[in-house]
Amino acid sequence: MPRGIGGARHGAVMDPATTTLLTTAQLTRRGCDRNAQHRLVESGRLARIAPAVFVEMDDWNLLDDRGRAVVRTRGVALTRPRPLVVSHLTAALLHGLPIVGGLPPRVDSLRSDVSGGRSEASIRAHRSGSLPATVEIMGIQVTTLPRTLIDVALTSPLVVAVPMLDHSLHTASCTLDELRDEWAPRRTHPSARRAGAGLDLATPLSESPLESILQVRLFEGGWVRPRQQVRLPLLRGGNAFVDCLFDDQRLVVEADGRFKYGPVAGLLTGDELWREKQREDDLREQGFDFRRPTWDRVWRRAAFESMMQGTRAPRVDRG
């Protein structure tokens, strides 16, 4: 084995921005020809992450799924003959936006060629009349945050786009005016109406992807939009903040606290769950009703609407 390959590392999860990439050319210069590279992959010492790009398996094993997607993107960009303009879901990944429904299987890239370019095994090409302004992230040219958000809104369902929009507004990374300015010239796009609905739903008040998807499901089901992040006084003193409130019906809809930020992240402790129960019991004593949709129920539209059918939440008057 050539010097510098192998050797276990210990410690925290690997940072995908600094994970060392090894190209076929670099390995060859170290005395590791293509046959030796193949053997290292077969033996589990190297991981092939892109054509002619590898990562040491010890490093690869320290990356989570999102980190691996970032490293793959870096690997694809590293060996391209021309710089990529990364866009859509892959740009969202590099901007650090929440991605629900699955990470992009290929690197999304804009192409300004007359033919629009062709997709490849590792690249999904998106045609663009002209290449937009970009920012540099990890040495890669990436569409700006407003452009990325509108690209996603035009090409992905609301349950994917709205959590990103809400996150960007909640963190003050961009403004709704900036997003509408980016959307306006593309109003002739076949999915412009859906993207516009996403902008109408976007709010800085949603504090997690689950809360964002909850708002999407209420919209899709035709319910009146509830107030968000409402402060309610408690009988025992102090206040509670609830995710959504239908005032006249005294109906609280709460993103299930156990999995508020995802099925793995944000898991609450036993003490936190006990405090949540005490808070809910207090509000129930005051006449409030509760619904606590989980990730599974919110993700499946039919299951969410079935849960809401038993409530008195008002519907939008379509007449």
mmCIF file of C-alpha atoms in Angstrom:
data_model
loop_
_atom_site.group_PDB
_atom_site.id
_atom_site.type_symbol
_atom_site.label_atom_id
_atom_site.label_comp_id
_atom_site.label_asym_id
_atom_site.label_seq_id
_atom_site.Cartn_x
_atom_site.Cartn_y
_atom_site.Cartn_z
ATOM 1 C CA MET A 1 0.000 0.000 0.000
ATOM 2 C CA PRO A 2 1.336 3.477 -0.889
ATOM 3 C CA ARG A 3 2.269 5.805 1.929
ATOM 4 C CA GLY A 4 -0.635 7.829 3.311
ATOM 5 C CA ILE A 5 -3.429 5.338 2.594
ATOM 6 C CA GLY A 6 -5.063 3.494 5.489
ATOM 7 C CA GLY A 7 -4.742 3.701 9.226
ATOM 8 C CA ALA A 8 -7.771 4.051 11.482
ATOM 9 C CA ARG A 9 -8.824 7.478 12.726
ATOM 10 C CA HIS A 10 -10.770 8.140 15.893
ATOM 11 C CA GLY A 11 -12.874 11.037 17.062
ATOM 12 C CA ALA A 12 -15.870 13.038 15.896
ATOM 13 C CA VAL A 13 -17.766 12.671 12.645
ATOM 14 C CA MET A 14 -15.652 13.687 9.667
ATOM 15 C CA ASP A 15 -16.160 17.176 8.225
ATOM 16 C CA PRO A 16 -17.190 16.646 4.571
ATOM 17 C CA ALA A 17 -15.675 20.001 3.619
ATOM 18 C CA THR A 18 -12.197 18.879 4.613
ATOM 19 C CA THR A 19 -12.324 15.142 3.881
ATOM 20 C CA THR A 20 -9.285 14.308 1.740
ATOM 21 C CA LEU A 21 -10.056 13.331 -1.855
ATOM 22 C CA LEU A 22 -7.639 11.147 -3.786
ATOM 23 C CA THR A 23 -7.662 11.111 -7.576
ATOM 24 C CA THR A 24 -6.451 8.331 -9.829
ATOM 25 C CA ALA A 25 -3.608 10.614 -10.978
ATOM 26 C CA GLN A 26 -2.519 11.353 -7.411
ATOM 27 C CA LEU A 27 -2.522 7.676 -6.469
ATOM 28 C CA THR A 28 -0.572 6.763 -9.596
ATOM 29 C CA ARG A 29 2.100 9.304 -8.700
ATOM 30 C CA ARG A 30 2.361 7.614 -5.291
ATOM 31 C CA GLY A 31 3.092 4.319 -7.004
ATOM 32 C CA CYS A 32 -0.452 2.940 -6.852
ATOM 33 C CA ASP A 33 -1.459 2.010 -10.409
ATOM 34 C CA ARG A 34 -5.021 1.333 -11.565
ATOM 35 C CA ASN A 35 -4.821 -2.362 -10.752
ATOM 36 C CA ALA A 36 -3.649 -1.568 -7.228
ATOM 37 C CA GLN A 37 -6.417 1.031 -6.891
ATOM 38 C CA HIS A 38 -8.973 -1.580 -7.887
ATOM 39 C CA ARG A 39 -7.601 -3.992 -5.280
ATOM 40 C CA LEU A 40 -7.775 -1.304 -2.577
ATOM 41 C CA VAL A 41 -11.434 -0.703 -3.405
ATOM 42 C CA GLU A 42 -12.170 -4.439 -3.444
ATOM 43 C CA SER A 43 -10.447 -4.922 -0.083
ATOM 44 C CA GLY A 44 -12.379 -2.062 1.525
ATOM 45 C CA ARG A 45 -9.420 0.282 2.005
ATOM 46 C CA LEU A 46 -10.664 2.894 -0.467
ATOM 47 C CA ALA A 47 -14.188 4.062 -1.405
ATOM 48 C CA ARG A 48 -14.744 5.143 -5.013
ATOM 49 C CA ILE A 49 -17.014 8.183 -4.712
ATOM 50 C CA ALA A 50 -16.917 9.484 -8.300
ATOM 51 C CA PRO A 51 -15.191 8.565 -11.557
ATOM 52 C CA ALA A 52 -11.435 8.523 -10.804
ATOM 53 C CA VAL A 53 -11.938 9.919 -7.266
ATOM 54 C CA PHE A 54 -11.556 8.016 -3.994
ATOM 55 C CA VAL A 55 -11.758 8.536 -0.251
ATOM 56 C CA GLU A 56 -10.035 6.440 2.380
ATOM 57 C CA MET A 57 -12.606 4.050 3.830
ATOM 58 C CA ASP A 58 -11.734 5.096 7.385
ATOM 59 C CA ASP A 59 -12.786 8.636 6.479
ATOM 60 C CA TRP A 60 -15.850 7.454 4.563
ATOM 61 C CA ASN A 61 -17.085 5.517 7.582
ATOM 62 C CA LEU A 62 -16.965 8.690 9.693
ATOM 63 C CA LEU A 63 -19.395 10.509 7.375
ATOM 64 C CA ASP A 64 -23.171 10.475 7.725
ATOM 65 C CA ASP A 65 -25.405 10.239 4.646
ATOM 66 C CA ARG A 66 -25.520 13.982 4.158
ATOM 67 C CA GLY A 67 -21.756 14.260 4.546
ATOM 68 C CA ARG A 68 -21.239 11.521 1.980
ATOM 69 C CA ALA A 69 -23.452 13.362 -0.495
ATOM 70 C CA VAL A 70 -21.334 16.501 -0.001
ATOM 71 C CA VAL A 71 -18.106 14.566 -0.503
ATOM 72 C CA ARG A 72 -19.484 12.913 -3.659
ATOM 73 C CA THR A 73 -20.330 16.353 -5.005
ATOM 74 C CA ARG A 74 -16.794 17.536 -4.320
ATOM 75 C CA GLY A 75 -15.457 14.438 -6.047
ATOM 76 C CA VAL A 76 -17.574 14.908 -9.171
ATOM 77 C CA ALA A 77 -16.598 18.581 -9.398
ATOM 78 C CA LEU A 78 -12.900 17.849 -8.875
ATOM 79 C CA THR A 79 -12.275 16.007 -12.137
ATOM 80 C CA ARG A 80 -14.565 17.870 -14.524
ATOM 81 C CA PRO A 81 -12.824 19.405 -17.563
ATOM 82 C CA ARG A 82 -14.890 22.560 -17.058
ATOM 83 C CA PRO A 83 -16.153 24.000 -13.763
ATOM 84 C CA LEU A 84 -19.625 22.831 -12.796
ATOM 85 C CA VAL A 85 -22.393 25.199 -11.774
ATOM 86 C CA VAL A 86 -24.091 23.157 -9.077
ATOM 87 C CA SER A 87 -27.817 23.809 -8.719
ATOM 88 C CA HIS A 88 -31.176 22.578 -7.457
ATOM 89 C CA LEU A 89 -31.131 19.962 -4.666
ATOM 90 C CA THR A 90 -27.349 19.595 -4.730
ATOM 91 C CA ALA A 91 -26.964 23.347 -4.309
ATOM 92 C CA ALA A 92 -29.450 23.161 -1.428
ATOM 93 C CA LEU A 93 -27.245 20.487 0.137
ATOM 94 C CA LEU A 94 -24.147 22.689 -0.118
ATOM 95 C CA HIS A 95 -26.041 25.710 1.233
ATOM 96 C CA GLY A 96 -26.881 23.633 4.312
ATOM 97 C CA LEU A 97 -30.639 23.609 3.737
ATOM 98 C CA PRO A 98 -32.868 20.889 5.209
ATOM 99 C CA ILE A 99 -33.633 18.203 2.629
ATOM 100 C CA VAL A 100 -36.600 15.906 3.182
ATOM 101 C CA GLY A 101 -37.655 13.052 0.951
ATOM 102 C CA GLY A 102 -34.151 11.861 0.097
ATOM 103 C CA LEU A 103 -30.761 13.284 -0.823
ATOM 104 C CA PRO A 104 -30.030 13.893 -4.531
ATOM 105 C CA PRO A 105 -28.686 10.672 -6.116
ATOM 106 C CA ARG A 106 -26.693 12.656 -8.695
ATOM 107 C CA VAL A 107 -25.070 16.081 -8.765
ATOM 108 C CA ASP A 108 -27.482 18.681 -10.136
ATOM 109 C CA SER A 109 -25.743 21.037 -12.562
ATOM 110 C CA LEU A 110 -26.828 23.849 -14.877
ATOM 111 C CA ARG A 111 -25.794 23.690 -18.523
ATOM 112 C CA SER A 112 -26.015 26.651 -20.898
ATOM 113 C CA ASP A 113 -25.205 24.663 -24.052
ATOM 114 C CA VAL A 114 -27.647 25.056 -26.921
ATOM 115 C CA SER A 115 -28.592 21.400 -26.508
ATOM 116 C CA GLY A 116 -28.896 21.829 -22.775
ATOM 117 C CA GLY A 117 -26.147 19.333 -22.114
ATOM 118 C CA ARG A 118 -26.612 15.686 -21.256
ATOM 119 C CA SER A 119 -27.068 13.969 -17.943
ATOM 120 C CA GLU A 120 -24.440 11.442 -16.964
ATOM 121 C CA ALA A 121 -24.155 8.662 -14.418
ATOM 122 C CA SER A 122 -22.979 11.122 -11.767
ATOM 123 C CA ILE A 123 -24.544 14.363 -13.057
ATOM 124 C CA ARG A 124 -28.125 15.443 -13.667
ATOM 125 C CA ALA A 125 -28.037 18.293 -16.176
ATOM 126 C CA HIS A 126 -30.586 21.127 -16.082
ATOM 127 C CA ARG A 127 -30.863 23.394 -19.088
ATOM 128 C CA SER A 128 -30.499 27.133 -18.554
ATOM 129 C CA GLY A 129 -30.560 29.820 -21.233
ATOM 130 C CA SER A 130 -27.663 31.540 -19.508
ATOM 131 C CA LEU A 131 -25.711 30.719 -16.401
ATOM 132 C CA PRO A 132 -26.810 32.759 -13.365
ATOM 133 C CA ALA A 133 -24.694 34.410 -10.712
ATOM 134 C CA THR A 134 -22.993 31.949 -8.380
ATOM 135 C CA VAL A 135 -21.255 31.782 -5.040
ATOM 136 C CA GLU A 136 -18.293 29.608 -4.139
ATOM 137 C CA ILE A 137 -18.774 26.880 -1.542
ATOM 138 C CA MET A 138 -15.926 24.440 -0.840
ATOM 139 C CA GLY A 139 -14.277 25.569 -4.058
ATOM 140 C CA ILE A 140 -17.398 24.749 -6.121
ATOM 141 C CA GLN A 141 -19.495 27.236 -8.096
ATOM 142 C CA VAL A 142 -23.020 27.045 -6.664
ATOM 143 C CA THR A 143 -26.193 28.947 -7.534
ATOM 144 C CA THR A 144 -27.034 31.710 -5.066
ATOM 145 C CA LEU A 145 -29.390 30.894 -2.210
ATOM 146 C CA PRO A 146 -32.451 32.685 -3.728
ATOM 147 C CA ARG A 147 -31.839 31.051 -7.127
ATOM 148 C CA THR A 148 -31.399 27.645 -5.480
ATOM 149 C CA LEU A 149 -34.632 27.966 -3.519
ATOM 150 C CA ILE A 150 -36.646 28.932 -6.594
ATOM 151 C CA ASP A 151 -35.045 26.165 -8.683
ATOM 152 C CA VAL A 152 -36.146 23.668 -6.035
ATOM 153 C CA ALA A 153 -39.611 25.218 -5.762
ATOM 154 C CA LEU A 154 -40.063 24.883 -9.539
ATOM 155 C CA THR A 155 -38.912 21.266 -9.726
ATOM 156 C CA SER A 156 -39.874 19.648 -6.403
ATOM 157 C CA PRO A 157 -43.122 19.131 -4.484
ATOM 158 C CA LEU A 158 -44.161 21.575 -1.792
ATOM 159 C CA VAL A 159 -43.186 19.176 0.999
ATOM 160 C CA VAL A 160 -39.589 19.402 -0.226
ATOM 161 C CA ALA A 161 -39.464 23.102 -1.134
ATOM 162 C CA VAL A 162 -41.314 24.736 1.776
ATOM 163 C CA PRO A 163 -39.030 23.436 4.576
ATOM 164 C CA MET A 164 -36.092 25.023 2.715
ATOM 165 C CA LEU A 165 -37.936 28.284 2.177
ATOM 166 C CA ASP A 166 -38.996 28.437 5.830
ATOM 167 C CA HIS A 167 -35.487 27.624 7.057
ATOM 168 C CA SER A 168 -33.992 30.428 4.975
ATOM 169 C CA LEU A 169 -36.528 32.940 6.292
ATOM 170 C CA HIS A 170 -36.242 31.684 9.885
ATOM 171 C CA THR A 171 -32.458 32.077 9.817
ATOM 172 C CA ALA A 172 -32.708 35.410 7.955
ATOM 173 C CA SER A 173 -30.488 34.001 5.196
ATOM 174 C CA CYS A 174 -32.650 35.748 2.616
ATOM 175 C CA THR A 175 -35.905 37.686 2.467
ATOM 176 C CA LEU A 176 -39.253 36.908 0.921
ATOM 177 C CA ASP A 177 -38.821 39.921 -1.372
ATOM 178 C CA GLU A 178 -35.557 38.454 -2.683
ATOM 179 C CA LEU A 179 -37.307 35.165 -3.354
ATOM 180 C CA ARG A 180 -40.218 36.810 -5.144
ATOM 181 C CA ASP A 181 -37.793 38.837 -7.260
ATOM 182 C CA GLU A 182 -36.080 35.584 -8.259
ATOM 183 C CA TRP A 183 -39.406 33.906 -9.026
ATOM 184 C CA ALA A 184 -41.008 36.756 -11.026
ATOM 185 C CA PRO A 185 -39.011 36.359 -14.291
ATOM 186 C CA ARG A 186 -39.867 32.645 -14.323
ATOM 187 C CA ARG A 187 -43.628 32.946 -14.073
ATOM 188 C CA THR A 188 -44.016 31.232 -17.442
ATOM 189 C CA HIS A 189 -42.408 28.041 -16.110
ATOM 190 C CA PRO A 190 -44.888 25.123 -16.129
ATOM 191 C CA SER A 191 -44.572 24.795 -12.342
ATOM 192 C CA ALA A 192 -44.586 28.521 -11.554
ATOM 193 C CA ARG A 193 -48.002 28.327 -9.901
ATOM 194 C CA ARG A 194 -46.847 25.637 -7.481
ATOM 195 C CA ALA A 195 -43.688 27.606 -6.728
ATOM 196 C CA GLY A 196 -45.820 30.685 -6.085
ATOM 197 C CA ALA A 197 -47.940 28.696 -3.651
ATOM 198 C CA GLY A 198 -44.734 27.690 -1.885
ATOM 199 C CA LEU A 199 -43.773 31.347 -1.523
ATOM 200 C CA ASP A 200 -47.237 32.135 -0.141
ATOM 201 C CA LEU A 201 -46.774 29.396 2.452
ATOM 202 C CA ALA A 202 -43.211 30.374 3.357
ATOM 203 C CA THR A 203 -42.815 31.835 6.825
ATOM 204 C CA PRO A 204 -40.052 32.454 9.356
ATOM 205 C CA LEU A 205 -42.374 31.111 12.081
ATOM 206 C CA SER A 206 -41.888 27.425 11.276
ATOM 207 C CA GLU A 207 -39.029 26.229 13.468
ATOM 208 C CA SER A 208 -38.509 22.752 12.028
ATOM 209 C CA PRO A 209 -39.056 20.866 8.755
ATOM 210 C CA LEU A 210 -41.929 18.945 10.364
ATOM 211 C CA GLU A 211 -43.756 22.199 11.147
ATOM 212 C CA SER A 212 -43.234 23.322 7.538
ATOM 213 C CA ILE A 213 -44.666 20.101 6.115
ATOM 214 C CA LEU A 214 -47.584 20.342 8.533
ATOM 215 C CA GLN A 215 -48.466 23.726 7.005
ATOM 216 C CA VAL A 216 -48.195 22.242 3.515
ATOM 217 C CA ARG A 217 -50.606 19.428 4.401
ATOM 218 C CA LEU A 218 -53.108 21.874 5.896
ATOM 219 C CA PHE A 219 -52.931 23.924 2.692
ATOM 220 C CA GLU A 220 -53.317 20.875 0.455
ATOM 221 C CA GLY A 221 -56.287 19.677 2.497
ATOM 222 C CA GLY A 222 -58.044 23.024 2.187
ATOM 223 C CA TRP A 223 -57.933 24.029 5.844
ATOM 224 C CA VAL A 224 -57.754 27.640 6.970
ATOM 225 C CA ARG A 225 -54.211 28.539 7.953
ATOM 226 C CA PRO A 226 -53.823 28.522 11.744
ATOM 227 C CA ARG A 227 -51.774 30.954 13.755
ATOM 228 C CA GLN A 228 -48.238 29.770 14.490
ATOM 229 C CA GLN A 229 -46.026 30.003 17.572
ATOM 230 C CA VAL A 230 -48.903 31.205 19.764
ATOM 231 C CA ARG A 231 -48.340 32.023 23.431
ATOM 232 C CA LEU A 232 -50.963 30.609 25.802
ATOM 233 C CA PRO A 233 -51.023 31.274 29.574
ATOM 234 C CA LEU A 234 -50.860 28.229 31.845
ATOM 235 C CA LEU A 235 -53.023 27.690 34.922
ATOM 236 C CA ARG A 236 -49.922 26.803 36.925
ATOM 237 C CA GLY A 237 -48.171 29.985 35.907
ATOM 238 C CA GLY A 238 -45.985 30.888 32.982
ATOM 239 C CA ASN A 239 -46.778 30.453 29.317
ATOM 240 C CA ALA A 240 -46.739 27.744 26.684
ATOM 241 C CA PHE A 241 -45.920 28.272 23.036
ATOM 242 C CA VAL A 242 -47.826 26.024 20.642
ATOM 243 C CA ASP A 243 -46.938 25.362 17.011
ATOM 244 C CA CYS A 244 -50.391 25.960 15.498
ATOM 245 C CA LEU A 245 -53.681 27.213 16.910
ATOM 246 C CA PHE A 246 -57.168 27.319 15.416
ATOM 247 C CA ASP A 247 -58.478 29.997 17.765
ATOM 248 C CA ASP A 248 -62.247 29.633 17.511
ATOM 249 C CA GLN A 249 -62.082 25.846 17.754
ATOM 250 C CA ARG A 250 -59.487 25.936 20.547
ATOM 251 C CA LEU A 251 -57.597 23.316 18.572
ATOM 252 C CA VAL A 252 -53.834 22.984 18.976
ATOM 253 C CA VAL A 253 -51.854 21.119 16.309
ATOM 254 C CA GLU A 254 -48.354 20.295 17.496
ATOM 255 C CA ALA A 255 -45.514 18.714 15.559
ATOM 256 C CA ASP A 256 -44.821 15.613 17.658
ATOM 257 C CA GLY A 257 -42.132 16.682 20.137
ATOM 258 C CA ARG A 258 -40.338 13.322 20.090
ATOM 259 C CA PHE A 259 -39.240 13.744 16.473
ATOM 260 C CA LYS A 260 -39.612 17.452 15.811
ATOM 261 C CA TYR A 261 -36.413 17.908 13.817
ATOM 262 C CA GLY A 262 -36.376 14.518 12.120
ATOM 263 C CA PRO A 263 -36.679 10.830 13.020
ATOM 264 C CA VAL A 264 -33.096 10.849 14.393
ATOM 265 C CA ALA A 265 -32.132 14.448 15.217
ATOM 266 C CA GLY A 266 -33.991 16.326 17.933
ATOM 267 C CA LEU A 267 -34.982 13.300 20.028
ATOM 268 C CA LEU A 268 -36.263 14.659 23.339
ATOM 269 C CA THR A 269 -35.214 13.310 26.731
ATOM 270 C CA GLY A 270 -37.593 11.773 29.250
ATOM 271 C CA ASP A 271 -37.629 14.976 31.338
ATOM 272 C CA GLU A 272 -38.450 17.067 28.285
ATOM 273 C CA LEU A 273 -41.282 14.716 27.331
ATOM 274 C CA TRP A 274 -42.647 14.921 30.883
ATOM 275 C CA ARG A 275 -42.667 18.729 30.730
ATOM 276 C CA GLU A 276 -44.457 18.531 27.371
ATOM 277 C CA LYS A 277 -47.117 16.292 28.931
ATOM 278 C CA GLN A 278 -47.603 18.639 31.891
ATOM 279 C CA ARG A 279 -47.991 21.577 29.533
ATOM 280 C CA GLU A 280 -50.533 19.695 27.411
ATOM 281 C CA ASP A 281 -52.513 18.562 30.475
ATOM 282 C CA ASP A 282 -52.703 22.187 31.656
ATOM 283 C CA LEU A 283 -54.047 23.377 28.298
ATOM 284 C CA ARG A 284 -56.527 20.490 28.077
ATOM 285 C CA GLU A 285 -57.914 21.557 31.458
ATOM 286 C CA GLN A 286 -58.589 24.945 29.856
ATOM 287 C CA GLY A 287 -60.622 23.339 27.075
ATOM 288 C CA PHE A 288 -58.027 23.062 24.326
ATOM 289 C CA ASP A 289 -58.047 19.996 22.095
ATOM 290 C CA PHE A 290 -54.783 18.571 20.711
ATOM 291 C CA ARG A 291 -53.556 16.800 17.626
ATOM 292 C CA ARG A 292 -49.915 15.643 17.517
ATOM 293 C CA PRO A 293 -49.014 14.393 14.039
ATOM 294 C CA THR A 294 -45.767 12.436 13.782
ATOM 295 C CA TRP A 295 -43.352 12.490 10.845
ATOM 296 C CA ASP A 296 -44.946 9.352 9.452
ATOM 297 C CA ARG A 297 -48.448 10.779 9.573
ATOM 298 C CA VAL A 298 -47.503 14.184 8.173
ATOM 299 C CA TRP A 299 -45.465 12.656 5.359
ATOM 300 C CA ARG A 300 -48.421 10.523 4.232
ATOM 301 C CA ARG A 301 -51.014 13.041 3.106
ATOM 302 C CA ALA A 302 -53.962 10.635 3.379
ATOM 303 C CA ALA A 303 -53.024 9.721 6.959
ATOM 304 C CA PHE A 304 -52.747 13.389 7.936
ATOM 305 C CA GLU A 305 -56.103 14.293 6.399
ATOM 306 C CA SER A 306 -57.712 11.316 8.144
ATOM 307 C CA MET A 307 -56.417 12.654 11.464
ATOM 308 C CA MET A 308 -57.788 16.137 10.749
ATOM 309 C CA GLN A 309 -61.223 14.905 9.664
ATOM 310 C CA GLY A 310 -62.182 14.313 13.283
ATOM 311 C CA THR A 311 -61.559 17.952 14.237
ATOM 312 C CA ARG A 312 -63.637 21.101 13.811
ATOM 313 C CA ALA A 313 -60.813 22.933 12.011
ATOM 314 C CA PRO A 314 -62.414 25.231 9.406
ATOM 315 C CA ARG A 315 -61.940 24.824 5.678
ATOM 316 C CA VAL A 316 -61.221 27.585 3.193
ATOM 317 C CA ASP A 317 -64.400 28.836 1.538
ATOM 318 C CA ARG A 318 -63.883 28.020 -2.152
ATOM 319 C CA GLY A 319 -67.174 29.611 -3.141
#
